[in-house]
Amino acid sequence: MLIGILSDSHGDAAATADAVQLLEKNGAVHLVHCGDLCGEPVLDELAGHRCTFVWGNCDSPSPTMRKYVLALGLPWPEPPVILEFAGKRIAVFHGHERSFAAAADRDDLDYVLYGHTHKYADRRVGRIRFINPGALYRARIKTVALLNLKTDKLEFLRLESGSSVD
């Protein structure tokens, strides 16, 4: 199963649309947005896709936004967001939350997906793999990530070219 990971759209709906298209073109069957969507236009780009997202430090969830999200058919994120796919447990954070740092001490997770830094990263802390897909806004190179849960293969993709990041 391939998971498409994106983060830090900061209201850039066009970049988000390009990221969704790139990830799905490369086989992603579920998208995970790690926060800082920053507006309804980005949510509109996620609508109609199998998608999970979390709020970032620049997002402003409100009762009105909740109605909008649910009307789009997207799930409202209630922390902690934990996904289970292909026998793997995946925690999703933005990266600014207090509970993010504590995730490294958990023994029930395989992956932690996060954003916030606008820099792509892949590191292991004990048995947990921490993955940051990079950013779609305010990044020298706009990147997303594609994770194969069956093989544990991770690939970072450049948004502009669709090629792998070396």
PDB file of C-alpha atoms in Angstrom:
ATOM      1  CA  MET A   1       0.000   0.000   0.000  1.00  0.00           C
ATOM      2  CA  LEU A   2       1.360   3.402  -1.013  1.00  0.00           C
ATOM      3  CA  ILE A   3       0.753   6.437   1.175  1.00  0.00           C
ATOM      4  CA  GLY A   4       1.228   9.940  -0.246  1.00  0.00           C
ATOM      5  CA  ILE A   5       2.517  12.444   2.315  1.00  0.00           C
ATOM      6  CA  LEU A   6       2.358  16.220   1.937  1.00  0.00           C
ATOM      7  CA  SER A   7       2.556  19.187   4.278  1.00  0.00           C
ATOM      8  CA  ASP A   8       2.673  22.929   4.719  1.00  0.00           C
ATOM      9  CA  SER A   9       0.492  24.134   1.845  1.00  0.00           C
ATOM     10  CA  HIS A  10      -0.042  27.502   3.544  1.00  0.00           C
ATOM     11  CA  GLY A  11      -3.045  28.248   1.348  1.00  0.00           C
ATOM     12  CA  ASP A  12      -1.377  27.373  -1.955  1.00  0.00           C
ATOM     13  CA  ALA A  13      -4.188  25.402  -3.577  1.00  0.00           C
ATOM     14  CA  ALA A  14      -2.378  25.129  -6.924  1.00  0.00           C
ATOM     15  CA  ALA A  15       0.683  23.507  -5.337  1.00  0.00           C
ATOM     16  CA  THR A  16      -1.597  21.222  -3.337  1.00  0.00           C
ATOM     17  CA  ALA A  17      -3.451  20.171  -6.502  1.00  0.00           C
ATOM     18  CA  ASP A  18      -0.120  19.461  -8.219  1.00  0.00           C
ATOM     19  CA  ALA A  19       1.049  17.449  -5.193  1.00  0.00           C
ATOM     20  CA  VAL A  20      -2.140  15.371  -5.086  1.00  0.00           C
ATOM     21  CA  GLN A  21      -1.869  14.669  -8.810  1.00  0.00           C
ATOM     22  CA  LEU A  22       1.828  13.718  -8.543  1.00  0.00           C
ATOM     23  CA  LEU A  23       1.271  11.389  -5.597  1.00  0.00           C
ATOM     24  CA  GLU A  24      -1.717   9.657  -7.146  1.00  0.00           C
ATOM     25  CA  LYS A  25       0.064   9.359 -10.502  1.00  0.00           C
ATOM     26  CA  ASN A  26       2.808   7.503  -8.623  1.00  0.00           C
ATOM     27  CA  GLY A  27       0.328   5.109  -7.002  1.00  0.00           C
ATOM     28  CA  ALA A  28      -0.682   6.699  -3.694  1.00  0.00           C
ATOM     29  CA  VAL A  29      -3.987   5.275  -2.509  1.00  0.00           C
ATOM     30  CA  HIS A  30      -4.286   7.387   0.636  1.00  0.00           C
ATOM     31  CA  LEU A  31      -3.042  10.936   1.208  1.00  0.00           C
ATOM     32  CA  VAL A  32      -1.830  12.307   4.528  1.00  0.00           C
ATOM     33  CA  HIS A  33      -1.486  16.087   4.939  1.00  0.00           C
ATOM     34  CA  CYS A  34       0.641  17.003   7.939  1.00  0.00           C
ATOM     35  CA  GLY A  35      -0.852  20.430   8.603  1.00  0.00           C
ATOM     36  CA  ASP A  36      -0.708  24.119   7.807  1.00  0.00           C
ATOM     37  CA  LEU A  37      -3.368  23.829   5.136  1.00  0.00           C
ATOM     38  CA  CYS A  38      -4.370  27.446   5.815  1.00  0.00           C
ATOM     39  CA  GLY A  39      -7.719  27.717   4.148  1.00  0.00           C
ATOM     40  CA  GLU A  40     -10.674  26.296   2.350  1.00  0.00           C
ATOM     41  CA  PRO A  41      -9.064  26.223  -1.141  1.00  0.00           C
ATOM     42  CA  VAL A  42      -6.515  23.634   0.061  1.00  0.00           C
ATOM     43  CA  LEU A  43      -9.287  21.575   1.667  1.00  0.00           C
ATOM     44  CA  ASP A  44     -11.144  21.744  -1.652  1.00  0.00           C
ATOM     45  CA  GLU A  45      -8.135  20.108  -3.352  1.00  0.00           C
ATOM     46  CA  LEU A  46      -8.157  17.252  -0.830  1.00  0.00           C
ATOM     47  CA  ALA A  47     -11.890  16.636  -1.166  1.00  0.00           C
ATOM     48  CA  GLY A  48     -12.816  13.560  -3.166  1.00  0.00           C
ATOM     49  CA  HIS A  49      -9.592  11.755  -2.288  1.00  0.00           C
ATOM     50  CA  ARG A  50      -8.901   9.221   0.436  1.00  0.00           C
ATOM     51  CA  CYS A  51      -7.250  11.654   2.799  1.00  0.00           C
ATOM     52  CA  THR A  52      -6.353  12.280   6.426  1.00  0.00           C
ATOM     53  CA  PHE A  53      -5.032  15.593   7.699  1.00  0.00           C
ATOM     54  CA  VAL A  54      -4.073  17.359  10.911  1.00  0.00           C
ATOM     55  CA  TRP A  55      -4.120  21.016  11.847  1.00  0.00           C
ATOM     56  CA  GLY A  56      -0.873  22.967  11.975  1.00  0.00           C
ATOM     57  CA  ASN A  57       0.177  25.982  14.001  1.00  0.00           C
ATOM     58  CA  CYS A  58      -1.009  28.336  11.226  1.00  0.00           C
ATOM     59  CA  ASP A  59      -4.461  26.738  10.894  1.00  0.00           C
ATOM     60  CA  SER A  60      -7.572  28.126  12.573  1.00  0.00           C
ATOM     61  CA  PRO A  61     -10.054  25.313  13.112  1.00  0.00           C
ATOM     62  CA  SER A  62     -13.446  26.669  14.110  1.00  0.00           C
ATOM     63  CA  PRO A  63     -17.049  25.453  14.233  1.00  0.00           C
ATOM     64  CA  THR A  64     -17.578  26.999  10.789  1.00  0.00           C
ATOM     65  CA  MET A  65     -14.499  25.232   9.442  1.00  0.00           C
ATOM     66  CA  ARG A  66     -15.724  21.977  10.969  1.00  0.00           C
ATOM     67  CA  LYS A  67     -18.985  22.246   9.011  1.00  0.00           C
ATOM     68  CA  TYR A  68     -17.016  22.974   5.846  1.00  0.00           C
ATOM     69  CA  VAL A  69     -14.658  20.001   6.313  1.00  0.00           C
ATOM     70  CA  LEU A  70     -17.513  17.599   7.004  1.00  0.00           C
ATOM     71  CA  ALA A  71     -19.522  18.948   4.041  1.00  0.00           C
ATOM     72  CA  LEU A  72     -16.525  18.093   1.821  1.00  0.00           C
ATOM     73  CA  GLY A  73     -16.630  14.527   3.120  1.00  0.00           C
ATOM     74  CA  LEU A  74     -13.266  14.819   4.845  1.00  0.00           C
ATOM     75  CA  PRO A  75     -12.725  13.470   8.353  1.00  0.00           C
ATOM     76  CA  TRP A  76     -12.347  16.072  11.108  1.00  0.00           C
ATOM     77  CA  PRO A  77      -8.980  15.480  12.794  1.00  0.00           C
ATOM     78  CA  GLU A  78      -9.229  14.659  16.496  1.00  0.00           C
ATOM     79  CA  PRO A  79      -5.773  14.358  18.065  1.00  0.00           C
ATOM     80  CA  PRO A  80      -4.058  12.067  18.391  1.00  0.00           C
ATOM     81  CA  VAL A  81      -4.490  11.031  14.765  1.00  0.00           C
ATOM     82  CA  ILE A  82      -3.457   7.397  14.480  1.00  0.00           C
ATOM     83  CA  LEU A  83      -3.931   5.456  11.251  1.00  0.00           C
ATOM     84  CA  GLU A  84      -3.701   1.718  10.714  1.00  0.00           C
ATOM     85  CA  PHE A  85      -2.911   0.454   7.235  1.00  0.00           C
ATOM     86  CA  ALA A  86      -1.337  -2.789   6.075  1.00  0.00           C
ATOM     87  CA  GLY A  87      -0.641  -3.823   9.668  1.00  0.00           C
ATOM     88  CA  LYS A  88       1.281  -0.604  10.405  1.00  0.00           C
ATOM     89  CA  ARG A  89       0.418   2.066  12.990  1.00  0.00           C
ATOM     90  CA  ILE A  90       1.041   5.613  11.825  1.00  0.00           C
ATOM     91  CA  ALA A  91       0.816   8.738  13.975  1.00  0.00           C
ATOM     92  CA  VAL A  92       0.249  12.055  12.189  1.00  0.00           C
ATOM     93  CA  PHE A  93       1.375  15.370  13.667  1.00  0.00           C
ATOM     94  CA  HIS A  94       2.211  18.803  12.388  1.00  0.00           C
ATOM     95  CA  GLY A  95       5.329  18.877  14.537  1.00  0.00           C
ATOM     96  CA  HIS A  96       4.612  21.778  16.878  1.00  0.00           C
ATOM     97  CA  GLU A  97       2.459  19.825  19.350  1.00  0.00           C
ATOM     98  CA  ARG A  98       3.764  18.873  22.804  1.00  0.00           C
ATOM     99  CA  SER A  99       2.766  15.276  22.160  1.00  0.00           C
ATOM    100  CA  PHE A 100       4.970  15.161  19.041  1.00  0.00           C
ATOM    101  CA  ALA A 101       8.206  14.891  21.043  1.00  0.00           C
ATOM    102  CA  ALA A 102       6.699  12.167  23.222  1.00  0.00           C
ATOM    103  CA  ALA A 103       5.888  10.039  20.159  1.00  0.00           C
ATOM    104  CA  ALA A 104       9.482   8.769  20.108  1.00  0.00           C
ATOM    105  CA  ASP A 105       8.866   7.072  23.457  1.00  0.00           C
ATOM    106  CA  ARG A 106       5.844   5.108  22.256  1.00  0.00           C
ATOM    107  CA  ASP A 107       6.188   1.421  21.573  1.00  0.00           C
ATOM    108  CA  ASP A 108       3.013   1.012  19.501  1.00  0.00           C
ATOM    109  CA  LEU A 109       3.973   3.042  16.413  1.00  0.00           C
ATOM    110  CA  ASP A 110       5.757   2.139  13.216  1.00  0.00           C
ATOM    111  CA  TYR A 111       5.773   5.606  11.630  1.00  0.00           C
ATOM    112  CA  VAL A 112       5.385   9.224  12.677  1.00  0.00           C
ATOM    113  CA  LEU A 113       4.529  11.629   9.867  1.00  0.00           C
ATOM    114  CA  TYR A 114       5.016  15.347  10.453  1.00  0.00           C
ATOM    115  CA  GLY A 115       5.668  18.696   8.786  1.00  0.00           C
ATOM    116  CA  HIS A 116       6.306  22.161  10.273  1.00  0.00           C
ATOM    117  CA  THR A 117      10.021  22.526   9.447  1.00  0.00           C
ATOM    118  CA  HIS A 118       9.558  22.902   5.655  1.00  0.00           C
ATOM    119  CA  LYS A 119      12.491  20.469   5.195  1.00  0.00           C
ATOM    120  CA  TYR A 120      12.138  16.884   4.094  1.00  0.00           C
ATOM    121  CA  ALA A 121      13.591  14.347   6.511  1.00  0.00           C
ATOM    122  CA  ASP A 122      13.750  10.636   7.196  1.00  0.00           C
ATOM    123  CA  ARG A 123      15.158   9.327  10.465  1.00  0.00           C
ATOM    124  CA  ARG A 124      14.656   6.481  12.865  1.00  0.00           C
ATOM    125  CA  VAL A 125      14.296   6.820  16.608  1.00  0.00           C
ATOM    126  CA  GLY A 126      14.425   3.326  17.996  1.00  0.00           C
ATOM    127  CA  ARG A 127      11.948   1.297  15.975  1.00  0.00           C
ATOM    128  CA  ILE A 128       9.914   4.303  14.816  1.00  0.00           C
ATOM    129  CA  ARG A 129      10.541   5.948  11.452  1.00  0.00           C
ATOM    130  CA  PHE A 130       9.951   9.722  11.481  1.00  0.00           C
ATOM    131  CA  ILE A 131       9.126  11.152   8.055  1.00  0.00           C
ATOM    132  CA  ASN A 132       8.729  14.790   7.040  1.00  0.00           C
ATOM    133  CA  PRO A 133       7.687  15.173   3.374  1.00  0.00           C
ATOM    134  CA  GLY A 134       8.986  18.730   3.118  1.00  0.00           C
ATOM    135  CA  ALA A 135       6.737  21.627   2.162  1.00  0.00           C
ATOM    136  CA  LEU A 136       4.623  23.014  -0.652  1.00  0.00           C
ATOM    137  CA  TYR A 137       5.232  26.619   0.416  1.00  0.00           C
ATOM    138  CA  ARG A 138       8.327  28.570   1.476  1.00  0.00           C
ATOM    139  CA  ALA A 139      10.671  25.770   0.486  1.00  0.00           C
ATOM    140  CA  ARG A 140      13.614  26.026  -1.882  1.00  0.00           C
ATOM    141  CA  ILE A 141      12.514  22.719  -3.386  1.00  0.00           C
ATOM    142  CA  LYS A 142       8.846  21.779  -2.995  1.00  0.00           C
ATOM    143  CA  THR A 143       8.641  18.098  -2.067  1.00  0.00           C
ATOM    144  CA  VAL A 144       6.195  15.374  -1.123  1.00  0.00           C
ATOM    145  CA  ALA A 145       6.835  11.777  -0.086  1.00  0.00           C
ATOM    146  CA  LEU A 146       5.611   8.382  -1.172  1.00  0.00           C
ATOM    147  CA  LEU A 147       5.795   5.565   1.395  1.00  0.00           C
ATOM    148  CA  ASN A 148       5.342   1.903   0.537  1.00  0.00           C
ATOM    149  CA  LEU A 149       4.066   0.289   3.729  1.00  0.00           C
ATOM    150  CA  LYS A 150       4.741  -3.227   2.443  1.00  0.00           C
ATOM    151  CA  THR A 151       8.422  -2.702   1.575  1.00  0.00           C
ATOM    152  CA  ASP A 152       9.199   0.306   3.853  1.00  0.00           C
ATOM    153  CA  LYS A 153      10.557   2.123   0.776  1.00  0.00           C
ATOM    154  CA  LEU A 154      10.345   5.913   0.990  1.00  0.00           C
ATOM    155  CA  GLU A 155      10.733   8.233  -1.983  1.00  0.00           C
ATOM    156  CA  PHE A 156      10.801  12.027  -1.903  1.00  0.00           C
ATOM    157  CA  LEU A 157       9.442  13.644  -5.069  1.00  0.00           C
ATOM    158  CA  ARG A 158      10.105  17.141  -6.377  1.00  0.00           C
ATOM    159  CA  LEU A 159       6.880  18.921  -7.162  1.00  0.00           C
ATOM    160  CA  GLU A 160       8.105  20.850 -10.187  1.00  0.00           C
ATOM    161  CA  SER A 161       9.685  17.953 -12.038  1.00  0.00           C
ATOM    162  CA  GLY A 162       8.011  14.893 -10.536  1.00  0.00           C
ATOM    163  CA  SER A 163      11.444  13.308 -10.185  1.00  0.00           C
ATOM    164  CA  SER A 164      13.025  11.799  -7.085  1.00  0.00           C
ATOM    165  CA  VAL A 165      15.090  13.960  -4.779  1.00  0.00           C
ATOM    166  CA  ASP A 166      18.707  12.795  -4.769  1.00  0.00           C
TER     167      ASP A 166
END
